[in-house]
Each structure stands twice: as C-alpha cells, then as structure tokens.
Coordinates of C-alpha atoms in Angstrom, one line a residue:
M1 CA -134.2 291.0 127.3
T2 CA -136.0 294.3 127.5
G3 CA -134.9 297.0 125.1
S4 CA -132.6 294.8 122.9
T5 CA -132.8 294.4 119.1
S6 CA -135.0 291.7 117.6
P7 CA -133.0 288.7 116.2
W8 CA -134.2 289.1 112.6
K9 CA -132.8 292.7 112.5
R10 CA -129.4 291.4 113.8
R11 CA -129.2 288.9 110.8
F12 CA -129.2 291.9 108.3
P13 CA -127.0 294.4 109.9
G14 CA -126.6 296.6 106.7
R15 CA -130.4 296.9 106.1
K16 CA -132.1 299.9 107.3
A17 CA -135.8 300.4 107.7
D18 CA -137.6 301.9 104.8
S19 CA -138.4 305.4 105.6
G20 CA -139.7 306.8 102.3
P21 CA -143.3 307.7 101.8
F22 CA -145.5 305.1 100.1
E23 CA -148.0 307.7 98.7
D24 CA -145.7 309.2 96.0
G25 CA -146.1 306.5 93.3
P26 CA -149.2 304.8 91.9
Y27 CA -150.7 301.9 93.8
G28 CA -148.8 303.1 97.0
V29 CA -145.2 302.2 95.8
R30 CA -142.3 304.4 95.8
D31 CA -140.7 305.8 92.6
D32 CA -137.4 304.3 93.3
E33 CA -139.0 300.9 93.4
R34 CA -140.5 301.4 89.9
G35 CA -137.2 302.2 88.2
S36 CA -135.6 305.4 87.0
P37 CA -137.4 307.8 84.7
V38 CA -134.8 307.3 82.0
A39 CA -135.1 303.6 81.9
E40 CA -139.0 303.9 81.7
A41 CA -138.6 306.4 78.8
D42 CA -136.5 303.9 76.9
V43 CA -139.0 301.1 77.4
E44 CA -141.8 303.3 76.2
A45 CA -139.7 304.3 73.1
A46 CA -138.9 300.7 72.4
S47 CA -142.5 299.6 72.6
A48 CA -143.6 302.5 70.3
G49 CA -141.0 301.4 67.7
T50 CA -138.8 304.5 68.0
A51 CA -135.9 303.2 70.1
S52 CA -132.6 304.7 68.9
L53 CA -130.1 302.3 67.4
E54 CA -127.2 304.6 68.4
P55 CA -124.9 303.1 71.0
A56 CA -125.3 304.3 74.4
A57 CA -123.2 307.2 75.5
G58 CA -119.9 306.2 77.0
A59 CA -120.2 302.6 75.6
D60 CA -116.7 301.4 74.8
L61 CA -117.4 299.5 71.4
P62 CA -114.8 298.6 68.8
A63 CA -114.9 300.7 65.6
P64 CA -115.7 298.8 62.4
L65 CA -112.6 297.9 60.3
E66 CA -112.1 298.8 56.6
S67 CA -111.4 295.3 55.2
P68 CA -110.3 294.8 51.5
A69 CA -112.5 292.9 49.0
P70 CA -112.4 289.1 49.6
A71 CA -110.1 287.1 47.5
A72 CA -113.1 285.1 46.1
R73 CA -114.7 288.3 44.7
R74 CA -111.4 289.2 43.1
R75 CA -111.0 285.7 41.5
A76 CA -114.6 286.0 40.2
A77 CA -113.9 289.3 38.5
V78 CA -110.8 287.7 36.8
I79 CA -112.7 284.7 35.7
R80 CA -115.6 287.0 34.3
D81 CA -113.1 289.1 32.3
R82 CA -111.4 286.0 31.0
A83 CA -114.7 284.5 29.9
R84 CA -115.7 287.7 28.1
D85 CA -112.5 287.7 26.3
L86 CA -112.8 284.1 25.2
A87 CA -116.4 284.7 24.1
K88 CA -115.2 287.5 21.9
E89 CA -112.4 285.5 20.5
G90 CA -114.7 282.5 19.8
A91 CA -117.2 284.8 18.0
R92 CA -114.5 286.3 15.9
K93 CA -113.1 282.8 14.9
G94 CA -116.6 281.5 14.3
G95 CA -117.3 284.4 12.0
D96 CA -114.1 283.8 10.1
R97 CA -114.8 280.2 9.7
A98 CA -118.3 281.0 8.5
R99 CA -117.1 283.5 5.9
A100 CA -114.4 281.0 4.8
S101 CA -117.1 278.3 4.4
L102 CA -119.3 280.6 2.3
A103 CA -116.4 281.7 0.2
Y104 CA -115.5 278.0 -0.5
L105 CA -119.1 277.2 -1.4
A106 CA -119.2 280.2 -3.8
D107 CA -116.0 279.2 -5.5
R108 CA -117.3 275.6 -5.8
L109 CA -120.4 276.8 -7.5
I110 CA -118.4 279.1 -9.9
D111 CA -116.4 276.1 -10.7
L112 CA -119.3 273.7 -11.2
A113 CA -121.6 276.1 -13.2
P114 CA -119.8 275.7 -16.6
R115 CA -119.9 271.9 -16.1
I116 CA -123.7 271.6 -15.7
P117 CA -125.1 270.1 -19.0
V118 CA -127.8 272.4 -20.6
R119 CA -130.3 271.4 -23.3
D120 CA -130.8 273.9 -26.1
L121 CA -134.2 274.9 -27.5
A122 CA -134.0 272.5 -30.4
T123 CA -133.3 269.5 -28.0
L124 CA -136.1 270.5 -25.8
R125 CA -138.6 270.7 -28.6
R126 CA -137.7 267.3 -29.7
Q127 CA -138.1 265.9 -26.2
F128 CA -141.4 267.6 -25.7
P129 CA -143.1 267.5 -29.1
G130 CA -146.2 269.5 -29.8
L131 CA -145.8 271.7 -26.7
G132 CA -145.4 275.5 -26.5
P133 CA -143.1 277.6 -24.4
E134 CA -145.3 277.7 -21.4
Q135 CA -146.0 273.9 -21.5
I136 CA -142.3 273.0 -21.8
A137 CA -141.5 275.5 -19.0
D138 CA -144.1 273.8 -16.7
K139 CA -142.4 270.4 -17.4
L140 CA -139.0 271.9 -16.7
V141 CA -140.2 273.4 -13.4
T142 CA -141.9 270.2 -12.3
G143 CA -138.8 268.1 -13.0
A144 CA -136.5 270.5 -11.2
A145 CA -138.8 270.8 -8.2
N146 CA -139.0 267.0 -7.9
A147 CA -135.2 266.7 -8.2
S148 CA -134.6 269.3 -5.4
A149 CA -137.2 267.6 -3.2
T150 CA -135.2 264.3 -3.7
V151 CA -132.0 266.0 -2.6
G152 CA -133.7 267.5 0.5
A153 CA -135.2 264.1 1.4
G154 CA -131.8 262.4 1.0
V155 CA -130.1 264.9 3.3
G156 CA -132.8 264.7 5.8
A157 CA -132.6 260.9 5.8
A158 CA -128.9 261.1 6.3
A159 CA -129.3 263.3 9.3
M160 CA -131.7 260.9 11.1
M161 CA -129.2 260.7 13.9
P162 CA -127.3 263.9 13.3
V163 CA -123.7 264.3 14.4
P164 CA -123.0 268.0 15.0
P165 CA -119.6 268.1 13.2
A166 CA -121.2 266.6 10.1
M167 CA -124.1 269.1 10.0
P168 CA -122.2 271.9 8.0
T169 CA -121.1 269.2 5.5
E170 CA -124.6 267.9 5.0
L171 CA -125.9 271.5 4.5
A172 CA -123.2 272.3 2.1
A173 CA -123.9 269.2 0.0
E174 CA -127.6 270.1 -0.1
V175 CA -127.0 273.7 -1.1
T176 CA -124.6 272.6 -3.8
G177 CA -126.9 270.0 -5.2
V178 CA -130.0 272.2 -5.2
A179 CA -128.1 275.1 -6.8
A180 CA -126.9 272.9 -9.6
I181 CA -130.5 271.8 -10.3
E182 CA -131.7 275.3 -10.2
L183 CA -128.9 276.6 -12.4
K184 CA -129.8 274.0 -15.1
L185 CA -133.4 275.1 -14.8
I186 CA -132.6 278.8 -15.2
A187 CA -130.4 278.1 -18.3
E188 CA -133.1 276.0 -20.0
L189 CA -135.9 278.4 -19.2
H190 CA -133.9 281.1 -21.0
E191 CA -133.6 278.8 -24.0
V192 CA -137.4 278.1 -23.9
Y193 CA -138.2 281.9 -23.9
G194 CA -135.7 282.6 -26.6
L195 CA -133.4 284.6 -24.3
R196 CA -130.0 282.8 -24.5
P197 CA -127.3 285.1 -23.2
P198 CA -124.6 285.8 -25.7
G199 CA -120.9 284.9 -25.2
T200 CA -119.0 281.8 -24.5
L201 CA -120.0 278.9 -22.1
K202 CA -118.1 280.7 -19.3
D203 CA -120.0 284.0 -20.0
R204 CA -123.4 282.3 -20.0
S205 CA -122.5 280.4 -16.8
T206 CA -121.6 283.6 -15.1
A207 CA -124.9 285.2 -16.2
Y208 CA -126.8 282.2 -14.9
L209 CA -125.0 282.4 -11.5
R210 CA -126.0 286.1 -11.3
S211 CA -129.6 285.2 -12.1
W212 CA -129.6 282.5 -9.4
S213 CA -128.1 284.8 -6.7
G214 CA -130.5 287.7 -7.5
E215 CA -133.5 285.4 -8.3
R216 CA -134.2 287.5 -11.4
G217 CA -134.2 286.7 -15.2
I218 CA -131.5 288.0 -17.4
D219 CA -132.3 290.9 -19.8
V220 CA -130.2 289.9 -22.8
M221 CA -130.8 293.5 -24.3
K222 CA -128.8 295.1 -21.4
P223 CA -125.1 294.2 -21.7
A224 CA -124.7 295.1 -18.0
S225 CA -126.8 292.3 -16.9
V226 CA -125.1 289.8 -19.2
N227 CA -121.4 290.8 -19.1
A228 CA -121.1 290.4 -15.4
A229 CA -117.6 289.6 -14.5
L230 CA -116.9 287.5 -11.4
G231 CA -116.1 290.6 -9.3
G232 CA -116.4 291.3 -5.6
Q233 CA -120.0 292.4 -5.8
M234 CA -121.2 289.3 -7.6
K235 CA -119.3 287.0 -5.3
R236 CA -120.8 288.9 -2.3
E237 CA -124.3 288.3 -3.7
L238 CA -123.5 284.7 -4.3
R239 CA -122.4 284.2 -0.7
Q240 CA -125.5 286.0 0.6
Q241 CA -127.7 283.7 -1.5
I242 CA -125.8 280.6 -0.2
M243 CA -126.2 281.7 3.4
K244 CA -129.9 282.4 3.0
R245 CA -130.3 278.8 1.6
M246 CA -128.3 277.3 4.4
V247 CA -130.4 279.1 7.0
R248 CA -133.6 278.0 5.3
N249 CA -132.4 274.4 5.1
M250 CA -131.5 274.1 8.8
P251 CA -134.8 272.3 9.6
N252 CA -133.8 269.5 7.2
L253 CA -131.4 268.2 9.9
M254 CA -134.1 267.3 12.4
P255 CA -133.8 263.7 13.5
F256 CA -136.1 260.7 13.2
M257 CA -136.8 261.1 9.5
V258 CA -138.8 264.4 10.2
G259 CA -136.0 266.3 8.4
A260 CA -136.5 264.2 5.3
A261 CA -140.1 265.2 4.9
V262 CA -139.4 268.9 5.8
G263 CA -136.5 268.9 3.3
A264 CA -138.5 267.6 0.5
V265 CA -141.3 270.1 1.0
M266 CA -139.1 273.1 1.5
N267 CA -136.8 272.4 -1.5
R268 CA -139.7 271.9 -3.8
R269 CA -141.3 275.1 -2.6
D270 CA -138.2 277.1 -2.9
T271 CA -137.4 275.9 -6.4
K272 CA -141.0 276.7 -7.6
K273 CA -140.8 280.1 -6.0
L274 CA -137.5 280.8 -7.8
A275 CA -138.8 279.5 -11.1
H276 CA -142.0 281.7 -10.8
R277 CA -139.7 284.9 -10.4
I278 CA -137.6 284.0 -13.3
R279 CA -140.5 283.2 -15.5
T280 CA -142.2 286.4 -14.7
D281 CA -139.1 288.4 -15.8
L282 CA -138.7 286.2 -18.9
R283 CA -142.2 286.5 -20.0
A284 CA -141.9 290.3 -20.3
M285 CA -138.9 289.9 -22.6
Q286 CA -139.9 286.7 -24.4
V287 CA -138.9 286.3 -28.1
P288 CA -141.5 284.2 -30.0
W289 CA -140.1 281.1 -31.6
D290 CA -141.0 282.1 -35.2
Q291 CA -138.9 285.3 -34.7
L292 CA -135.8 283.6 -33.4
T293 CA -132.8 283.4 -35.6
E294 CA -131.1 280.0 -35.7
L295 CA -128.9 279.6 -32.8
P296 CA -125.8 277.4 -32.7
K297 CA -125.9 274.2 -30.7
L298 CA -124.8 274.6 -27.2
E299 CA -121.4 273.2 -26.5
Q300 CA -121.2 270.4 -23.9
P301 CA -118.9 270.8 -20.9
A302 CA -115.5 269.4 -21.3
E303 CA -115.3 268.1 -17.7
P304 CA -118.4 266.3 -16.4
L305 CA -119.9 266.8 -13.0
P306 CA -119.1 264.6 -9.9
P307 CA -121.3 261.5 -9.8
P308 CA -123.7 262.7 -6.9
L309 CA -124.4 265.9 -8.8
R310 CA -124.8 264.1 -12.1
D311 CA -127.3 261.7 -10.5
A312 CA -129.2 264.6 -9.0
L313 CA -129.6 266.1 -12.5
E314 CA -130.8 262.9 -14.2
G315 CA -134.4 262.0 -14.0
P316 CA -137.8 262.8 -15.4
G317 CA -137.8 266.2 -17.0
H318 CA -134.0 266.3 -17.1

C-alpha cells in the first residue's frame, strides 16, 4: 500500500510529530521537556533554603478559626486560684495556732514561776560548807546543766518513733521543764551574789521571768529592772524566748535515740550559756557576803509543782 500511513501512527491519532528544535536546551533537549522556568526557580529556592511559606496565589485554603481557650485550661486556672486561697488560709490558721500555743506556754510559765522552790543564801551555805560565791555558783550551774540534759534526753527517748501530732506536746513539755530548772538557777544565783530582788514572791518571780527571757541579770539598784509588771512587752519577750527554745530543740525529736543524745548535749550547752551570761552581769553588781544585811528567809510556795517538774528539779545540786 504505497503512500498510506504507517500502522503505528494510526494507533495514536492525536499525536503529532515533534517539530521543535533540539538545540535550544542543554544536552540537546527542548526547554518544554525540562519544565517551566517558574517551577525550576521554585526548586532552586527550596534547595537553597529560601522557599516561601506563603500559600500559592489563588490557592483556596480555609482561614484559621479563632477558637476559645480549652475547658481544661479554664479548669486548671480555677484549681490554681483555689489552691492559692487554701494555702493563704492554711498559713493564717497555722500562724494563729502557733501564736495561741506560745501564749499558752507563756501563761503556763507565769503560773509556774511562783511555785518553783528556791533556796536562800543561808540554806545554800549550809549545803555547801566552806565554799565561796564562785564555788557555790559553779555547783549550781553543774546541777542545773545535768538536770536540763536529763530532760532533753528523756524527750528524745520518748520521740524514738515520733508521731507528728505529739511533737508539739513533747516540745512544750521540754521547754517548760528546762525553763523551770533555769528559773530556779537564776533565782539561786541572785541569792549567791547577794542580789535578791525586793518585793513579794510574785514580784521576785516576775523579775526572774524577765531575766530568763532577756538572758540578763537583774540590777536591783534599778527599780525599772525589778518592778516589771506582766505587761504586753514582757509577755512578748517571753513568747519570743519560748519560740527560740522550741526551734533550737527541734533536733531532739529525731528518731532512733539520736534525739536523746542531741537533746542532752544541746540542753546542757544552752543552760551553761545562759548561766554564763547571768553570772557575768551579777559579778559586776555583786555584794560581798560580809556587807550583806540579814535577809528574811524565803517563803515557800503555797502550791507545789506538778510531779514531772518537781522530779526534774530534784537531784544533785538541787
């Protein structure tokens, strides 16, 4: 069949023969086979790391919606605010309870101070014959330090397996016991150095409480330091001293008998430190025994101390 179309051309009727030049592009290929210039520019920009993130022009993409905060976030904010309010309320109630506890201990010491038995100078000289003021004072300090160490060791042993609700009670018992021992020591040191405060039993007890809270000796020549009424300032100083003692005695509550050893050492050290400060002040105001006028015998308390405190005050040197 001369002049007819080849069979393979009839199978693709829509295809025409390529008529474009081959020499326009590199390697003898046409530009339209290599892709459009815009597409090549985009590929080069992407490979260089500078491809634009903007959507293509004319792209029909949905716009982002402005959605409200999730419910979980709102619940978290409510819970956070509530927790903050509860923390503030708990701190306020805890502070109120702490102040109430300190006020109770201060009132208890004020009530116990006149009931502490104190030996006068004549009794001390009979119990320690042949000793001078400094030697008797040393004996008194040693006995008080041993007694306060015993109290600390007893509280530490009781706290071998501490129960959190019982800890404040144990600390209060220790502070009360040690304070009674040290108040007795302060009163008898004033007797030894010839500086008994004037007034009744209640007046002297108030003066000794002020000496204990301030850790200073009483100057009997200054009425302001002796005639100290139980006013707001003195009670505040008493509460501060009680708080300081309770903070220092916290290690006594360590378990496994460690607190017993720590309590004994710390209480002995604190009592000796207090005695050193008191004696330093009293030495500067000391009245020699040969210059002392005969003082009346100290009256004994009408109401005795509770058995635990009474036992703590009995022993060598007491």
